[in-house]
Amino acid sequence: MYGTEKPPGDSERTAFRQAEKKYKLYYDDGSLKSSRKKKQVKPVDVSDVIDFKAISEAYERGGELPAGVVVVRCGSPRPVFCLEGRPGFYFIPGALSLEEQCQWMRESLLSFPQPPNRTNHNAIYGPLQDLFAAAKERKGLVKDESNGDCPTWKFVDEAEIPLRGNVCRSYPASALLRKLRWSTLGLQFDWSQRNYDVSLPHNKIPDALCQLAKRLATPAMPKGEEFRPEAAIVNYFASGDTLGGHLDDMEADWSKPIVSMSLGCKAIFLLGGKTRQDDPIAMFLRSGDVVLMAGEARECFHGVPRIFTDKDTAEISPLELHFSHQDDCFLLDYLRSSRININIRQVF
């Protein structure tokens, strides 16, 4: 999705790629042959996946930590876990309250994709205003050619969309929402050049999110320094989506962490080493978990090969209860099959 591209050749045989394939979502062949049967997900062995939630709960009860896991407090109200052999990596399970999770899920869908912030849809349709609201109201996107040589796209009610056969391309807003893969806040990242373009118009990262990121970044910051949130990338995952192994290497100072917040359905996160040949460590990411990557950890390949959207494995019951009001039914429907990740960076 972003980051360093995969090298050609033997990438399919690397340790990282094998781990991605191990945890990826697959369906039983038999269920795919019949359109009448619900697709059955192939079981996946997660016995080797680190569960920091269980580790944290056991630690708070006075239990011992697993081999290779250490804890630092750093003034945090919750234990912060590190991994031996991966300096600069920090995992804070349940770092976000339920209210914070709901707030930033809502902002990620309603506010963060708004122009002038850019999304993956910009390249085809230009800036799209109020995508979530248009999807909720069952609108369609049509090309407006009234400007002659400068056609634009706009959302209109279904009744206004010309009948089939008329020369007019239209796309349901709901489908475009499901195809939303990323949006950018603060300084805008130029995907074609793989750098930050300070000349692009943008909205500043909301102050409340800045303050939250500064607080969360504390365990990974050099002593006496404060994190400066200057850019953020919001990733949107649906069932079956993955984030391939990559490096986040476009910021100037790698001693400053990336602050990564997980929202929505549970996922598996892979933390590799400095090459794709290094065996990655797999761990669960749940809604409210926060990962920090600074220093040497910034040189480690990482990715998300799997999200869990089944009712028994997604682990989003508290979020479902919070969004149970009738006004939130559309957001709740999105939440039940999605994961959102907000990763915040200090660029300079």
mmCIF file of C-alpha atoms in Angstrom:
data_model
loop_
_atom_site.group_PDB
_atom_site.id
_atom_site.type_symbol
_atom_site.label_atom_id
_atom_site.label_comp_id
_atom_site.label_asym_id
_atom_site.label_seq_id
_atom_site.Cartn_x
_atom_site.Cartn_y
_atom_site.Cartn_z
ATOM 1 C CA MET A 1 0.000 0.000 0.000
ATOM 2 C CA TYR A 2 2.855 2.366 0.758
ATOM 3 C CA GLY A 3 6.505 2.310 1.764
ATOM 4 C CA THR A 4 9.458 0.612 0.137
ATOM 5 C CA GLU A 5 8.536 -1.513 -2.864
ATOM 6 C CA LYS A 6 9.145 -5.258 -2.911
ATOM 7 C CA PRO A 7 12.287 -6.261 -4.771
ATOM 8 C CA PRO A 8 11.911 -8.480 -7.831
ATOM 9 C CA GLY A 9 13.002 -12.097 -7.963
ATOM 10 C CA ASP A 10 12.980 -14.162 -4.793
ATOM 11 C CA SER A 11 10.520 -12.072 -2.746
ATOM 12 C CA GLU A 12 7.976 -14.932 -2.814
ATOM 13 C CA ARG A 13 10.439 -17.179 -0.966
ATOM 14 C CA THR A 14 11.508 -14.800 1.794
ATOM 15 C CA ALA A 15 10.692 -15.495 5.432
ATOM 16 C CA PHE A 16 8.501 -12.409 5.554
ATOM 17 C CA ARG A 17 6.518 -13.455 2.492
ATOM 18 C CA GLN A 18 6.005 -16.941 3.868
ATOM 19 C CA ALA A 19 4.599 -15.471 7.093
ATOM 20 C CA GLU A 20 2.259 -13.237 5.081
ATOM 21 C CA LYS A 21 0.938 -16.272 3.215
ATOM 22 C CA LYS A 22 0.564 -18.240 6.448
ATOM 23 C CA TYR A 23 -1.814 -15.725 8.018
ATOM 24 C CA LYS A 24 -3.588 -14.421 4.911
ATOM 25 C CA LEU A 25 -7.340 -14.942 4.562
ATOM 26 C CA TYR A 26 -8.202 -18.007 2.478
ATOM 27 C CA TYR A 27 -11.497 -19.744 1.769
ATOM 28 C CA ASP A 28 -12.218 -23.468 1.479
ATOM 29 C CA ASP A 29 -12.277 -24.517 -2.169
ATOM 30 C CA GLY A 30 -15.605 -26.283 -1.756
ATOM 31 C CA SER A 31 -17.421 -23.176 -0.547
ATOM 32 C CA LEU A 32 -16.195 -21.187 -3.563
ATOM 33 C CA LYS A 33 -17.715 -23.634 -6.066
ATOM 34 C CA SER A 34 -21.271 -23.089 -4.895
ATOM 35 C CA SER A 35 -22.818 -19.642 -4.999
ATOM 36 C CA ARG A 36 -25.537 -20.819 -2.606
ATOM 37 C CA LYS A 37 -23.173 -21.684 0.218
ATOM 38 C CA LYS A 38 -21.674 -19.082 2.486
ATOM 39 C CA LYS A 39 -17.942 -18.920 1.923
ATOM 40 C CA GLN A 40 -16.123 -20.803 4.663
ATOM 41 C CA VAL A 41 -12.921 -19.284 5.966
ATOM 42 C CA LYS A 42 -10.014 -21.681 6.214
ATOM 43 C CA PRO A 43 -8.774 -21.974 9.805
ATOM 44 C CA VAL A 44 -5.432 -20.398 10.569
ATOM 45 C CA ASP A 45 -2.947 -21.484 13.216
ATOM 46 C CA VAL A 46 -2.387 -18.507 15.525
ATOM 47 C CA SER A 47 -0.607 -20.413 18.278
ATOM 48 C CA ASP A 48 2.615 -18.490 17.586
ATOM 49 C CA VAL A 49 0.968 -15.052 17.550
ATOM 50 C CA ILE A 50 1.910 -12.878 20.540
ATOM 51 C CA ASP A 51 -1.146 -11.707 22.480
ATOM 52 C CA PHE A 52 -0.153 -8.562 24.361
ATOM 53 C CA LYS A 53 -3.636 -8.201 25.836
ATOM 54 C CA ALA A 54 -3.303 -11.569 27.579
ATOM 55 C CA ILE A 55 0.282 -10.754 28.567
ATOM 56 C CA SER A 56 -0.804 -7.415 30.045
ATOM 57 C CA GLU A 57 -3.650 -8.967 32.013
ATOM 58 C CA ALA A 58 -1.351 -11.653 33.418
ATOM 59 C CA TYR A 59 1.334 -9.090 34.246
ATOM 60 C CA GLU A 60 -1.148 -6.902 36.140
ATOM 61 C CA ARG A 61 -2.048 -9.974 38.216
ATOM 62 C CA GLY A 62 1.615 -10.498 39.082
ATOM 63 C CA GLY A 63 2.377 -13.113 36.443
ATOM 64 C CA GLU A 64 5.719 -13.563 34.709
ATOM 65 C CA LEU A 65 6.418 -12.175 31.277
ATOM 66 C CA PRO A 66 7.064 -14.543 28.362
ATOM 67 C CA ALA A 67 10.650 -14.952 27.222
ATOM 68 C CA GLY A 68 11.746 -12.073 25.022
ATOM 69 C CA VAL A 69 9.116 -9.632 26.328
ATOM 70 C CA VAL A 70 10.100 -6.801 28.676
ATOM 71 C CA VAL A 71 8.056 -4.003 30.235
ATOM 72 C CA VAL A 72 8.759 -0.307 30.729
ATOM 73 C CA ARG A 73 6.498 2.130 32.553
ATOM 74 C CA CYS A 74 7.747 5.543 31.384
ATOM 75 C CA GLY A 75 5.041 7.240 33.425
ATOM 76 C CA SER A 76 2.352 5.559 31.337
ATOM 77 C CA PRO A 77 -0.821 4.479 33.167
ATOM 78 C CA ARG A 78 -0.596 1.179 31.271
ATOM 79 C CA PRO A 79 2.366 -1.151 30.884
ATOM 80 C CA VAL A 80 4.416 -0.597 27.750
ATOM 81 C CA PHE A 81 5.942 -3.752 26.284
ATOM 82 C CA CYS A 82 9.126 -4.124 24.258
ATOM 83 C CA LEU A 83 10.694 -7.062 22.451
ATOM 84 C CA GLU A 84 14.272 -8.211 22.902
ATOM 85 C CA GLY A 85 16.055 -8.052 19.584
ATOM 86 C CA ARG A 86 13.778 -5.279 18.276
ATOM 87 C CA PRO A 87 15.040 -2.079 19.959
ATOM 88 C CA GLY A 88 12.813 0.922 19.393
ATOM 89 C CA PHE A 89 9.599 -1.124 19.189
ATOM 90 C CA TYR A 90 6.897 -0.453 21.820
ATOM 91 C CA PHE A 91 3.443 -2.007 22.193
ATOM 92 C CA ILE A 92 0.793 -0.409 24.435
ATOM 93 C CA PRO A 93 -2.270 -2.661 24.659
ATOM 94 C CA GLY A 94 -5.567 -0.859 25.255
ATOM 95 C CA ALA A 95 -3.888 2.555 25.180
ATOM 96 C CA LEU A 96 -7.010 4.283 23.822
ATOM 97 C CA SER A 97 -10.202 4.502 25.844
ATOM 98 C CA LEU A 98 -13.457 3.371 24.250
ATOM 99 C CA GLU A 99 -14.487 7.005 23.866
ATOM 100 C CA GLU A 100 -11.208 7.837 22.098
ATOM 101 C CA GLN A 101 -11.588 4.866 19.777
ATOM 102 C CA CYS A 102 -15.098 5.921 18.798
ATOM 103 C CA GLN A 103 -14.084 9.552 18.364
ATOM 104 C CA TRP A 104 -11.218 8.789 15.977
ATOM 105 C CA MET A 105 -13.149 6.152 14.047
ATOM 106 C CA ARG A 106 -15.840 8.731 13.397
ATOM 107 C CA GLU A 107 -13.291 11.394 12.434
ATOM 108 C CA SER A 108 -11.481 8.932 10.152
ATOM 109 C CA LEU A 109 -14.651 8.426 8.119
ATOM 110 C CA LEU A 110 -16.350 11.817 8.273
ATOM 111 C CA SER A 111 -13.532 14.364 8.515
ATOM 112 C CA PHE A 112 -10.150 12.985 7.504
ATOM 113 C CA PRO A 113 -11.030 12.157 3.851
ATOM 114 C CA GLN A 114 -12.357 15.690 3.306
ATOM 115 C CA PRO A 115 -10.509 17.955 0.830
ATOM 116 C CA PRO A 116 -7.920 19.374 0.768
ATOM 117 C CA ASN A 117 -6.720 16.161 2.421
ATOM 118 C CA ARG A 118 -5.933 13.627 -0.282
ATOM 119 C CA THR A 119 -7.216 10.058 -0.644
ATOM 120 C CA ASN A 120 -6.579 7.209 -3.084
ATOM 121 C CA HIS A 121 -9.661 8.423 -5.013
ATOM 122 C CA ASN A 122 -8.014 11.732 -5.959
ATOM 123 C CA ALA A 123 -6.069 10.259 -8.857
ATOM 124 C CA ILE A 124 -9.270 9.215 -10.673
ATOM 125 C CA TYR A 125 -12.064 11.493 -9.446
ATOM 126 C CA GLY A 126 -10.288 14.461 -7.955
ATOM 127 C CA PRO A 127 -11.299 15.658 -4.461
ATOM 128 C CA LEU A 128 -14.541 14.111 -3.204
ATOM 129 C CA GLN A 129 -16.570 16.096 -0.695
ATOM 130 C CA ASP A 130 -18.587 14.255 2.003
ATOM 131 C CA LEU A 131 -17.986 10.698 0.798
ATOM 132 C CA PHE A 132 -19.298 9.065 3.963
ATOM 133 C CA ALA A 133 -22.470 11.178 4.002
ATOM 134 C CA ALA A 134 -23.076 10.429 0.317
ATOM 135 C CA ALA A 135 -22.717 6.700 0.952
ATOM 136 C CA LYS A 136 -25.078 6.887 3.924
ATOM 137 C CA GLU A 137 -27.653 8.738 1.796
ATOM 138 C CA ARG A 138 -27.221 6.213 -1.054
ATOM 139 C CA LYS A 139 -26.039 8.762 -3.546
ATOM 140 C CA GLY A 140 -24.095 8.105 -6.717
ATOM 141 C CA LEU A 141 -21.034 9.780 -8.187
ATOM 142 C CA VAL A 142 -21.496 11.165 -11.709
ATOM 143 C CA LYS A 143 -19.295 13.138 -14.035
ATOM 144 C CA ASP A 144 -20.383 16.756 -14.417
ATOM 145 C CA GLU A 145 -19.306 17.946 -17.867
ATOM 146 C CA SER A 146 -21.016 21.335 -17.678
ATOM 147 C CA ASN A 147 -17.592 22.977 -17.336
ATOM 148 C CA GLY A 148 -16.599 21.946 -20.836
ATOM 149 C CA ASP A 149 -12.944 20.953 -20.942
ATOM 150 C CA CYS A 150 -12.734 20.644 -17.130
ATOM 151 C CA PRO A 151 -15.270 17.984 -16.104
ATOM 152 C CA THR A 152 -15.688 17.274 -12.405
ATOM 153 C CA TRP A 153 -17.318 14.540 -10.376
ATOM 154 C CA LYS A 154 -20.169 15.133 -7.953
ATOM 155 C CA PHE A 155 -22.553 13.153 -5.769
ATOM 156 C CA VAL A 156 -26.245 13.215 -6.711
ATOM 157 C CA ASP A 157 -29.378 11.464 -5.473
ATOM 158 C CA GLU A 158 -30.159 8.165 -7.166
ATOM 159 C CA ALA A 159 -33.269 9.672 -8.760
ATOM 160 C CA GLU A 160 -31.100 12.219 -10.578
ATOM 161 C CA ILE A 161 -28.838 9.594 -12.156
ATOM 162 C CA PRO A 162 -29.827 9.149 -15.825
ATOM 163 C CA LEU A 163 -31.363 5.835 -16.815
ATOM 164 C CA ARG A 164 -29.139 3.062 -18.114
ATOM 165 C CA GLY A 165 -28.251 3.643 -21.742
ATOM 166 C CA ASN A 166 -27.693 7.362 -21.348
ATOM 167 C CA VAL A 167 -24.098 8.462 -21.828
ATOM 168 C CA CYS A 168 -23.325 8.949 -18.147
ATOM 169 C CA ARG A 169 -20.966 6.975 -15.933
ATOM 170 C CA SER A 170 -22.006 6.687 -12.324
ATOM 171 C CA TYR A 171 -20.646 4.913 -9.262
ATOM 172 C CA PRO A 172 -22.456 4.197 -5.973
ATOM 173 C CA ALA A 173 -20.954 6.226 -3.145
ATOM 174 C CA SER A 174 -21.188 3.136 -0.924
ATOM 175 C CA ALA A 175 -18.837 1.260 -3.276
ATOM 176 C CA LEU A 176 -16.389 4.161 -3.267
ATOM 177 C CA LEU A 177 -16.430 4.220 0.530
ATOM 178 C CA ARG A 178 -15.544 0.525 0.572
ATOM 179 C CA LYS A 179 -12.716 1.241 -1.853
ATOM 180 C CA LEU A 180 -11.319 4.032 0.323
ATOM 181 C CA ARG A 181 -7.828 2.803 1.184
ATOM 182 C CA TRP A 182 -6.022 5.822 2.584
ATOM 183 C CA SER A 183 -6.265 9.489 3.429
ATOM 184 C CA THR A 184 -3.542 11.904 4.505
ATOM 185 C CA LEU A 185 -3.565 14.578 7.197
ATOM 186 C CA GLY A 186 -1.175 17.434 7.798
ATOM 187 C CA LEU A 187 1.749 17.546 5.374
ATOM 188 C CA GLN A 188 0.681 15.618 2.287
ATOM 189 C CA PHE A 189 2.603 12.614 1.046
ATOM 190 C CA ASP A 190 3.189 12.475 -2.714
ATOM 191 C CA TRP A 191 2.801 8.798 -3.568
ATOM 192 C CA SER A 192 4.207 9.186 -7.091
ATOM 193 C CA GLN A 193 7.439 10.777 -5.853
ATOM 194 C CA ARG A 194 7.505 9.033 -2.456
ATOM 195 C CA ASN A 195 8.179 12.206 -0.510
ATOM 196 C CA TYR A 196 6.344 14.942 1.361
ATOM 197 C CA ASP A 197 5.218 17.866 -0.772
ATOM 198 C CA VAL A 198 4.969 20.892 1.497
ATOM 199 C CA SER A 199 3.427 22.924 -1.336
ATOM 200 C CA LEU A 200 0.227 20.853 -1.417
ATOM 201 C CA PRO A 201 -2.739 22.414 0.426
ATOM 202 C CA HIS A 202 -3.726 20.534 3.564
ATOM 203 C CA ASN A 203 -5.585 20.717 6.826
ATOM 204 C CA LYS A 204 -3.541 20.651 9.992
ATOM 205 C CA ILE A 205 -3.793 17.568 12.157
ATOM 206 C CA PRO A 206 -6.544 18.252 14.732
ATOM 207 C CA ASP A 207 -5.103 19.614 17.962
ATOM 208 C CA ALA A 208 -6.767 16.885 20.038
ATOM 209 C CA LEU A 209 -5.090 14.216 17.902
ATOM 210 C CA CYS A 210 -1.754 16.036 18.188
ATOM 211 C CA GLN A 211 -1.971 16.108 21.962
ATOM 212 C CA LEU A 212 -2.921 12.436 22.063
ATOM 213 C CA ALA A 213 -0.001 11.507 19.798
ATOM 214 C CA LYS A 214 2.447 13.512 21.915
ATOM 215 C CA ARG A 215 1.321 11.681 25.042
ATOM 216 C CA LEU A 216 1.443 8.266 23.418
ATOM 217 C CA ALA A 217 4.880 8.878 21.866
ATOM 218 C CA THR A 218 6.565 9.593 25.216
ATOM 219 C CA PRO A 219 8.063 6.107 25.849
ATOM 220 C CA ALA A 220 9.876 6.171 22.496
ATOM 221 C CA MET A 221 11.123 9.781 22.537
ATOM 222 C CA PRO A 222 14.718 10.824 23.230
ATOM 223 C CA LYS A 223 15.013 12.232 26.726
ATOM 224 C CA GLY A 224 13.990 15.876 27.001
ATOM 225 C CA GLU A 225 12.377 16.039 23.548
ATOM 226 C CA GLU A 226 8.702 16.312 22.609
ATOM 227 C CA PHE A 227 7.106 14.639 19.608
ATOM 228 C CA ARG A 228 5.919 17.018 16.863
ATOM 229 C CA PRO A 229 2.994 15.542 14.885
ATOM 230 C CA GLU A 230 3.332 16.931 11.346
ATOM 231 C CA ALA A 231 1.725 14.316 9.086
ATOM 232 C CA ALA A 232 -0.552 11.322 9.367
ATOM 233 C CA ILE A 233 -1.653 8.539 7.051
ATOM 234 C CA VAL A 234 -4.986 6.845 7.705
ATOM 235 C CA ASN A 235 -5.307 3.317 6.299
ATOM 236 C CA TYR A 236 -8.687 1.660 5.767
ATOM 237 C CA PHE A 237 -8.945 -2.149 5.649
ATOM 238 C CA ALA A 238 -11.884 -4.326 4.612
ATOM 239 C CA SER A 239 -12.159 -8.104 4.907
ATOM 240 C CA GLY A 240 -9.390 -9.708 2.877
ATOM 241 C CA ASP A 241 -7.296 -6.541 2.652
ATOM 242 C CA THR A 242 -3.629 -6.686 3.562
ATOM 243 C CA LEU A 243 -0.735 -4.280 3.993
ATOM 244 C CA GLY A 244 2.362 -5.815 2.440
ATOM 245 C CA GLY A 245 5.735 -5.782 4.136
ATOM 246 C CA HIS A 246 7.377 -2.376 3.841
ATOM 247 C CA LEU A 247 9.534 0.250 5.512
ATOM 248 C CA ASP A 248 8.407 3.743 6.527
ATOM 249 C CA ASP A 249 11.586 5.545 5.599
ATOM 250 C CA MET A 250 10.673 8.966 4.219
ATOM 251 C CA GLU A 251 10.926 10.992 7.426
ATOM 252 C CA ALA A 252 14.143 12.880 8.163
ATOM 253 C CA ASP A 253 14.788 11.765 11.755
ATOM 254 C CA TRP A 254 14.223 8.080 12.505
ATOM 255 C CA SER A 255 14.935 8.605 16.194
ATOM 256 C CA LYS A 256 11.374 9.990 16.382
ATOM 257 C CA PRO A 257 8.634 7.358 16.471
ATOM 258 C CA ILE A 258 5.751 6.583 14.218
ATOM 259 C CA VAL A 259 2.687 6.528 16.450
ATOM 260 C CA SER A 260 0.283 3.886 15.128
ATOM 261 C CA MET A 261 -3.274 3.624 16.487
ATOM 262 C CA SER A 262 -5.500 0.623 15.748
ATOM 263 C CA LEU A 263 -9.278 0.978 15.471
ATOM 264 C CA GLY A 264 -11.980 -1.555 14.623
ATOM 265 C CA CYS A 265 -11.565 -5.241 13.849
ATOM 266 C CA LYS A 266 -8.675 -7.261 15.227
ATOM 267 C CA ALA A 267 -5.634 -7.832 12.993
ATOM 268 C CA ILE A 268 -2.327 -9.668 12.850
ATOM 269 C CA PHE A 269 0.755 -7.461 12.657
ATOM 270 C CA LEU A 270 4.111 -8.766 11.426
ATOM 271 C CA LEU A 271 7.322 -7.171 12.689
ATOM 272 C CA GLY A 272 10.310 -8.374 10.726
ATOM 273 C CA GLY A 273 13.965 -7.493 10.715
ATOM 274 C CA LYS A 274 16.158 -5.353 8.510
ATOM 275 C CA THR A 275 15.798 -7.748 5.570
ATOM 276 C CA ARG A 276 12.867 -9.769 4.285
ATOM 277 C CA GLN A 277 14.873 -12.910 5.032
ATOM 278 C CA ASP A 278 14.558 -12.302 8.793
ATOM 279 C CA ASP A 279 11.765 -14.272 10.440
ATOM 280 C CA PRO A 280 9.015 -11.826 11.458
ATOM 281 C CA ILE A 281 7.294 -11.806 14.824
ATOM 282 C CA ALA A 282 3.479 -12.029 14.633
ATOM 283 C CA MET A 283 1.234 -10.272 17.160
ATOM 284 C CA PHE A 284 -2.441 -9.411 17.509
ATOM 285 C CA LEU A 285 -3.573 -5.797 17.133
ATOM 286 C CA ARG A 286 -6.926 -4.932 18.697
ATOM 287 C CA SER A 287 -8.967 -1.770 18.667
ATOM 288 C CA GLY A 288 -7.343 0.706 21.046
ATOM 289 C CA ASP A 289 -3.834 -0.768 20.823
ATOM 290 C CA VAL A 290 -0.934 1.542 20.003
ATOM 291 C CA VAL A 291 2.417 0.651 18.436
ATOM 292 C CA LEU A 292 5.481 2.916 18.472
ATOM 293 C CA MET A 293 8.410 2.376 16.105
ATOM 294 C CA ALA A 294 11.543 4.485 16.551
ATOM 295 C CA GLY A 295 15.287 4.192 16.015
ATOM 296 C CA GLU A 296 16.344 0.739 14.820
ATOM 297 C CA ALA A 297 12.716 -0.396 14.661
ATOM 298 C CA ARG A 298 12.203 2.090 11.810
ATOM 299 C CA GLU A 299 14.538 -0.140 9.755
ATOM 300 C CA CYS A 300 12.369 -3.245 10.288
ATOM 301 C CA PHE A 301 9.992 -4.525 7.627
ATOM 302 C CA HIS A 302 6.427 -4.709 8.887
ATOM 303 C CA GLY A 303 2.927 -5.310 7.566
ATOM 304 C CA VAL A 304 -0.607 -6.541 8.208
ATOM 305 C CA PRO A 305 -1.461 -9.845 6.493
ATOM 306 C CA ARG A 306 -4.871 -10.387 8.082
ATOM 307 C CA ILE A 307 -7.854 -8.712 9.693
ATOM 308 C CA PHE A 308 -10.599 -10.691 11.447
ATOM 309 C CA THR A 309 -14.173 -9.715 10.633
ATOM 310 C CA ASP A 310 -16.113 -12.739 11.868
ATOM 311 C CA LYS A 311 -18.290 -11.978 14.872
ATOM 312 C CA ASP A 312 -16.354 -14.414 17.089
ATOM 313 C CA THR A 313 -12.900 -13.117 16.178
ATOM 314 C CA ALA A 314 -13.256 -9.381 15.423
ATOM 315 C CA GLU A 315 -13.494 -8.464 19.160
ATOM 316 C CA ILE A 316 -15.420 -5.238 18.656
ATOM 317 C CA SER A 317 -18.398 -5.782 20.997
ATOM 318 C CA PRO A 318 -17.732 -2.605 23.068
ATOM 319 C CA LEU A 319 -17.620 -0.535 19.865
ATOM 320 C CA GLU A 320 -20.846 -2.130 18.625
ATOM 321 C CA LEU A 321 -22.610 -1.172 21.835
ATOM 322 C CA HIS A 322 -21.333 2.403 21.597
ATOM 323 C CA PHE A 323 -22.556 2.766 17.999
ATOM 324 C CA SER A 324 -25.902 1.027 18.599
ATOM 325 C CA HIS A 325 -27.933 4.243 18.280
ATOM 326 C CA GLN A 326 -30.103 4.406 15.177
ATOM 327 C CA ASP A 327 -28.189 7.415 13.828
ATOM 328 C CA ASP A 328 -24.992 5.345 13.834
ATOM 329 C CA CYS A 329 -26.353 2.225 12.113
ATOM 330 C CA PHE A 330 -24.502 2.961 8.860
ATOM 331 C CA LEU A 331 -21.225 3.572 10.693
ATOM 332 C CA LEU A 332 -21.801 0.388 12.695
ATOM 333 C CA ASP A 333 -22.314 -1.608 9.510
ATOM 334 C CA TYR A 334 -18.976 -0.298 8.201
ATOM 335 C CA LEU A 335 -17.223 -1.014 11.490
ATOM 336 C CA ARG A 336 -18.270 -4.677 11.575
ATOM 337 C CA SER A 337 -16.127 -5.526 8.560
ATOM 338 C CA SER A 338 -13.344 -2.953 8.754
ATOM 339 C CA ARG A 339 -10.175 -1.860 10.473
ATOM 340 C CA ILE A 340 -8.712 1.649 10.529
ATOM 341 C CA ASN A 341 -5.121 2.533 11.335
ATOM 342 C CA ILE A 342 -3.948 6.087 12.044
ATOM 343 C CA ASN A 343 -0.177 6.474 11.951
ATOM 344 C CA ILE A 344 1.248 9.843 12.909
ATOM 345 C CA ARG A 345 4.723 11.069 12.017
ATOM 346 C CA GLN A 346 7.208 13.814 12.739
ATOM 347 C CA VAL A 347 8.478 14.675 9.248
ATOM 348 C CA PHE A 348 11.365 17.062 9.950
#
